[in-house]
XYZ file of C-alpha atoms in Angstrom:
421
model
C 21.277 -2.571 -15.891
C 19.282 0.209 -14.052
C 15.681 0.402 -13.764
C 13.349 2.625 -16.501
C 12.170 5.640 -14.945
C 8.787 5.967 -15.555
C 7.332 9.862 -14.381
C 4.095 10.402 -12.615
C 3.302 6.990 -12.585
C 1.032 6.508 -9.596
C -0.527 2.770 -10.491
C 1.155 0.624 -7.785
C 0.636 -2.536 -10.800
C 1.951 -0.781 -13.804
C 4.917 0.120 -11.696
C 5.554 -3.276 -11.199
C 4.483 -4.980 -14.323
C 6.804 -2.721 -16.288
C 9.698 -3.176 -14.332
C 9.663 0.824 -13.532
C 12.287 2.668 -10.874
C 10.561 1.880 -7.399
C 11.444 2.024 -4.055
C 10.167 -0.534 -1.566
C 7.489 1.168 0.703
C 5.777 -2.024 1.732
C 6.779 -1.886 4.931
C 3.728 0.553 5.096
C 1.122 -2.037 5.073
C 2.621 -3.539 7.928
C 3.497 -1.122 10.183
C -0.254 0.066 9.420
C -2.076 -3.274 9.937
C -0.039 -3.817 13.022
C -0.679 -0.632 14.697
C -4.126 -1.882 14.924
C -6.107 1.922 14.362
C -9.333 1.909 12.832
C -9.308 5.312 10.999
C -5.868 6.935 10.183
C -4.750 9.999 8.489
C -1.502 10.683 7.025
C -0.562 13.882 6.014
C 2.487 14.369 3.721
C 3.477 17.407 1.183
C 2.617 16.489 -2.459
C 4.601 14.480 -4.359
C 5.622 12.459 -1.576
C 4.878 9.285 -2.998
C 0.935 9.012 -1.020
C -1.418 8.104 -4.111
C 1.508 5.615 -5.325
C 1.416 4.162 -1.410
C -2.040 3.830 -1.610
C -2.682 1.772 -4.753
C -0.257 -0.451 -3.203
C -2.470 -1.218 -0.475
C -5.177 -1.513 -2.385
C -3.356 -4.216 -4.925
C -2.621 -5.897 -1.619
C -5.614 -5.991 0.588
C -8.046 -5.915 -2.200
C -10.149 -9.113 -3.216
C -9.749 -8.109 -6.856
C -6.094 -8.535 -6.647
C -6.475 -11.858 -5.085
C -4.161 -13.902 -7.195
C -1.652 -10.911 -7.588
C 1.135 -12.173 -5.614
C 3.355 -11.445 -8.209
C 3.204 -7.825 -7.571
C 4.594 -8.347 -4.117
C 7.648 -10.952 -5.080
C 10.512 -10.004 -3.692
C 9.512 -7.303 -1.856
C 9.904 -6.368 2.253
C 6.062 -7.450 2.965
C 6.584 -10.585 0.782
C 10.288 -12.060 2.637
C 9.880 -15.037 5.002
C 13.455 -14.421 5.797
C 15.584 -11.355 6.583
C 18.814 -11.008 4.252
C 20.885 -12.566 7.278
C 18.743 -15.689 6.852
C 16.230 -15.182 10.275
C 12.788 -16.492 9.546
C 11.050 -13.199 9.702
C 7.771 -13.301 11.885
C 5.414 -11.729 9.741
C 6.493 -13.277 6.436
C 3.551 -15.986 6.462
C 1.026 -13.983 7.515
C 1.193 -11.133 5.368
C 1.200 -14.135 2.593
C -2.377 -15.293 3.741
C -3.704 -11.855 4.309
C -2.926 -10.450 0.621
C -5.933 -10.027 -1.513
C -8.507 -10.942 1.281
C -10.803 -7.801 1.826
C -13.445 -6.008 0.042
C -11.484 -2.295 -0.816
C -12.647 0.979 -1.494
C -9.874 3.109 -2.811
C -11.491 6.959 -3.573
C -9.645 9.924 -4.665
C -10.490 13.482 -4.107
C -7.358 15.082 -6.019
C -9.583 16.070 -9.300
C -12.161 17.801 -6.607
C -11.174 21.321 -7.683
C -13.984 23.312 -9.109
C -14.327 27.047 -8.219
C -17.916 26.833 -7.284
C -19.935 24.551 -4.559
C -22.103 23.045 -6.748
C -19.639 21.665 -9.306
C -17.457 20.347 -6.408
C -20.068 18.835 -4.854
C -21.282 16.990 -7.839
C -17.867 15.709 -8.755
C -17.405 13.948 -5.279
C -20.999 12.336 -5.886
C -19.634 11.062 -9.599
C -16.533 10.021 -7.291
C -18.909 8.162 -5.554
C -21.332 6.961 -8.045
C -18.187 5.084 -10.272
C -17.681 2.895 -6.992
C -20.814 1.867 -7.065
C -20.564 1.294 -10.313
C -17.457 -1.023 -10.162
C -19.704 -3.259 -8.070
C -22.981 -3.389 -10.041
C -22.504 -7.008 -9.763
C -23.816 -6.460 -6.295
C -27.580 -5.775 -7.877
C -27.505 -9.092 -9.672
C -26.206 -11.201 -6.546
C -29.328 -11.700 -4.795
C -28.168 -10.283 -1.518
C -30.513 -6.743 -2.159
C -34.050 -6.018 -1.196
C -36.085 -4.102 -3.300
C -35.600 -1.328 -1.329
C -31.554 -1.689 -0.967
C -31.555 -2.151 -4.977
C -33.672 0.974 -5.580
C -31.053 3.067 -3.209
C -28.440 1.842 -5.338
C -30.166 3.139 -8.503
C -30.391 6.431 -6.497
C -26.493 7.073 -6.179
C -25.772 9.282 -9.213
C -23.934 12.848 -9.244
C -27.007 14.301 -8.450
C -28.500 12.786 -5.793
C -29.563 14.432 -2.498
C -27.669 15.282 0.490
C -29.130 12.440 2.318
C -28.222 9.852 0.047
C -24.797 11.030 -0.580
C -23.958 11.155 3.459
C -24.927 7.015 3.953
C -23.434 5.939 0.097
C -19.989 5.404 1.245
C -21.735 3.309 4.441
C -24.185 1.850 2.615
C -21.646 0.449 -0.198
C -19.426 -0.724 2.830
C -22.610 -3.066 3.772
C -23.634 -4.416 0.639
C -20.021 -5.521 -0.158
C -19.280 -6.516 3.721
C -22.457 -9.160 3.087
C -21.365 -10.738 -0.347
C -17.462 -10.914 0.752
C -18.585 -11.909 4.301
C -15.987 -9.561 5.698
C -16.025 -5.892 6.512
C -14.839 -3.143 4.034
C -11.318 -1.330 3.965
C -11.675 2.490 2.899
C -8.825 4.083 1.267
C -9.262 7.906 0.687
C -6.518 10.120 -1.204
C -5.954 13.750 -1.322
C -9.021 14.264 1.442
C -8.360 17.503 1.743
C -8.825 18.778 -1.634
C -12.174 19.891 -1.964
C -11.516 21.623 1.381
C -8.434 23.946 0.042
C -10.576 24.879 -3.124
C -13.435 25.544 -0.871
C -11.764 28.041 1.086
C -9.363 29.767 -2.022
C -12.702 29.922 -4.035
C -15.050 30.797 -1.196
C -17.488 28.286 -0.746
C -16.253 26.481 2.822
C -19.484 26.172 4.690
C -21.047 24.626 2.170
C -18.504 22.332 1.597
C -17.838 21.242 5.604
C -21.099 20.718 5.981
C -21.518 18.834 3.422
C -18.119 16.357 4.033
C -18.920 16.764 7.737
C -22.325 14.677 7.195
C -19.807 11.932 4.259
C -17.558 11.743 6.577
C -19.385 11.264 10.080
C -21.201 8.239 8.308
C -18.299 6.439 6.136
C -15.935 6.545 9.035
C -17.469 7.044 12.472
C -20.950 5.340 12.119
C -20.146 2.576 10.049
C -20.269 -1.017 11.388
C -19.446 -2.346 8.136
C -15.732 -0.684 8.333
C -12.626 -2.470 8.910
C -10.135 0.109 8.481
C -9.816 3.421 6.512
C -6.934 4.744 5.894
C -7.099 9.026 4.553
C -4.081 11.202 3.137
C -3.629 14.417 2.556
C -1.391 17.528 2.573
C -2.853 19.236 5.709
C -4.268 18.635 8.776
C -7.869 20.118 8.838
C -8.967 21.345 12.478
C -11.303 18.353 13.753
C -14.378 21.153 14.112
C -14.607 21.554 10.871
C -14.715 18.442 9.419
C -13.630 15.471 11.968
C -16.301 16.892 14.804
C -17.702 13.446 15.871
C -14.166 11.428 14.476
C -13.301 10.285 18.381
C -11.601 7.262 16.389
C -8.996 8.675 14.062
C -5.427 8.559 14.735
C -3.661 11.594 13.175
C -0.068 11.178 11.575
C 1.383 14.391 10.597
C 5.411 15.218 9.362
C 6.189 15.574 13.448
C 4.605 12.703 14.539
C 6.398 9.136 14.799
C 4.635 6.539 12.491
C 5.415 5.889 9.351
C 8.806 8.113 9.508
C 10.414 6.241 6.354
C 7.060 5.490 4.212
C 6.866 8.613 2.357
C 9.577 9.957 0.592
C 13.332 8.621 0.310
C 16.222 7.968 2.873
C 19.573 9.174 2.324
C 20.284 5.358 2.805
C 18.243 4.982 -0.583
C 18.935 7.673 -2.399
C 22.646 6.824 -2.504
C 22.286 3.555 -3.413
C 19.935 4.435 -6.598
C 22.542 7.287 -7.319
C 25.451 4.354 -7.672
C 22.881 1.674 -9.357
C 22.590 5.039 -12.424
C 26.470 5.345 -12.148
C 25.785 9.188 -10.286
C 27.443 8.406 -7.013
C 29.672 11.519 -7.787
C 26.257 13.818 -7.363
C 25.689 12.963 -3.728
C 26.679 15.799 -2.368
C 24.528 18.124 -5.095
C 21.630 15.862 -4.899
C 21.745 16.599 -0.999
C 21.801 20.061 -1.000
C 19.137 20.177 -3.366
C 16.223 17.375 -2.279
C 17.333 16.757 1.144
C 15.967 18.436 4.233
C 12.483 17.297 5.088
C 11.709 16.005 8.583
C 9.316 13.173 9.294
C 9.379 12.798 13.145
C 12.528 11.926 14.489
C 13.964 11.164 10.896
C 16.374 14.402 9.227
C 17.073 12.457 6.132
C 13.931 12.514 3.960
C 14.709 13.388 0.527
C 11.976 14.982 -1.821
C 10.520 11.778 -4.137
C 9.582 13.570 -7.294
C 12.821 15.591 -7.800
C 14.516 12.698 -7.072
C 13.605 11.158 -9.888
C 13.107 13.593 -12.401
C 17.388 14.110 -11.498
C 17.404 10.760 -12.239
C 16.236 10.708 -15.400
C 17.300 14.198 -16.828
C 20.565 13.870 -15.223
C 20.774 17.396 -13.741
C 19.253 19.391 -10.965
C 16.378 21.491 -10.762
C 13.161 23.021 -9.223
C 11.198 20.063 -10.295
C 9.235 19.870 -7.229
C 8.628 23.310 -6.868
C 7.161 23.608 -10.554
C 4.103 20.945 -10.244
C 1.617 22.994 -8.701
C 0.442 26.266 -7.883
C 1.913 27.704 -4.687
C -1.402 30.220 -4.902
C -2.730 29.658 -0.628
C 0.648 30.108 0.581
C 1.849 32.847 -1.847
C -1.479 34.760 -0.887
C -0.831 34.293 2.889
C 2.619 35.832 2.606
C 2.128 38.487 0.489
C -0.991 39.489 2.848
C 0.243 38.729 5.978
C 1.375 42.014 8.121
C 4.906 43.344 8.651
C 6.104 40.746 10.981
C 5.390 37.912 8.280
C 7.038 39.886 5.584
C 10.451 40.113 8.077
C 10.138 36.298 9.171
C 9.730 35.253 5.399
C 12.894 37.737 4.236
C 15.297 35.931 7.183
C 13.989 32.595 5.808
C 15.254 33.290 2.402
C 18.666 34.492 3.676
C 19.082 30.915 5.122
C 18.196 32.121 8.581
C 16.136 30.049 11.114
C 12.752 31.619 13.186
C 10.981 30.140 16.427
C 7.708 29.892 16.189
C 4.510 28.460 17.971
C 2.943 25.786 15.696
C -0.368 24.383 15.459
C -0.690 21.393 13.083
C -4.714 21.909 12.739
C -5.153 24.338 9.583
C -8.101 26.067 10.514
C -8.688 27.312 6.813
C -11.368 30.136 7.704
C -9.215 31.576 10.499
C -5.806 31.551 8.117
C -5.699 35.048 7.585
C -6.389 35.778 11.472
C -4.948 33.259 13.297
C -1.140 34.131 14.638
C 1.593 32.216 12.993
C -0.893 30.346 10.833
C 1.249 31.171 7.605
C 4.125 28.912 9.324
C 1.653 26.122 10.120
C 0.638 25.706 6.496
C 4.062 25.999 5.040
C 5.274 23.123 7.275
C 2.720 20.818 6.447
C 3.077 21.616 2.676
C 6.713 21.036 2.902
C 8.356 24.298 2.578
C 9.665 24.726 5.902
C 10.965 22.201 8.210
C 11.329 21.640 12.094
C 15.017 22.226 13.128
C 14.877 21.878 16.895
C 11.726 22.296 19.798
C 11.381 24.039 22.933
C 8.738 24.133 25.345
C 8.775 26.672 28.301
C 6.843 28.427 30.924
C 6.439 32.419 30.377
C 6.765 34.988 33.189
C 2.851 35.106 32.913
C 2.242 31.641 33.340
C 1.635 30.086 30.209
C 3.061 26.913 28.714
C 4.269 27.438 25.083
C 5.741 25.186 22.621
C 8.345 26.702 20.185
C 9.725 25.314 17.066
C 12.881 26.461 15.364
C 11.721 26.574 11.710
C 13.965 26.992 8.261
C 13.642 26.703 4.531
C 13.870 22.811 3.612
C 16.402 23.035 1.186
C 18.320 24.874 -1.863
C 15.349 23.770 -4.378
C 12.208 25.745 -1.914
C 14.604 28.241 -1.234
C 14.911 29.596 -5.145
C 11.276 28.639 -5.739
C 10.827 31.546 -2.948
C 13.487 33.671 -4.258
C 12.141 33.672 -7.801
C 8.435 34.530 -6.292
C 10.032 37.531 -4.892
C 12.022 38.234 -7.902
C 9.106 38.070 -10.008
C 6.711 40.575 -7.545
C 4.450 37.821 -6.658
C 5.680 38.111 -2.754
């Protein structure tokens, strides 16, 4: 019997306990831990399982889930033997690792205010919620009077100085209580920055986020590891200027290539489970085409899940949120941008220099910035790459780009018909 489809469920525990449809991505747990990277940023398009994976990591590492091995039974990370009976070298290691670290799981996904004061307050409130979850620390006897006073000062209205060191201090408190350094998971780190750019408070937000990130991820001796996810790789100069310990994994990187999204093998197996094997070609045309590193067979998970649920193809992913920034960049772009955009809609490819670091305050002035943003957002895919020296002695790296699949092509065609672009 096919598993039940749960649309939009992003909590790993809920998915597992309700036996909802789930494609095993626990390989990420092993790959991330074995990498040894102290602070990691992984960028992937929206609706590609970032939040569910972060929830999975929380449930695996957090001491709050020390007795929840049932959540991982039967999954990759819990196996002691391979399908062919070979003993796996990591099996026992990860069974012992599960539920042994204090974890802070934070999401900036809801920070979408149209003014800085509101966005700042919501970020501070998100941090305050973390403090509220661990208020047992104040009764533990580990904190002195000054530390208890600081604990009470962490509110939605806390001053910048308190906000900047708030997560670092909570890491200290938790580390002392559990005798282990803290793992920090920050989901959708770039949402406040995108909203700040769109709504005109970029400078205030970057200054605030930069001080918070520096204290949390760079000068935090109580940090074991940290993982951030987002859609874009914001330029180091904007918010990561002091983080020389940051490992950045973008859609062109070699790491974690099959940990987000569905591979073709996974999709075809699922179609058989739901008696839809005869729809492989249709699903491939609509939802395949995403490229992560050297993997060329990544399918859009949101659209595939909706297809399984509804039994018909549709622009499910394209309709999940506003594409306002991309629309604006294309609409207000120069004639060359519009010409290249028309070529893409007609099914052609374009060659472009791409800088995967998104400098938001230069999006409307920097050449090719629109294509970098559309690539990071998943609307474009890399088909080929070349590098060469120009006649002027300049080294150029160029990518051959095309629209990702039929779903994205239909989305942009509808935008043109509607006069948006």
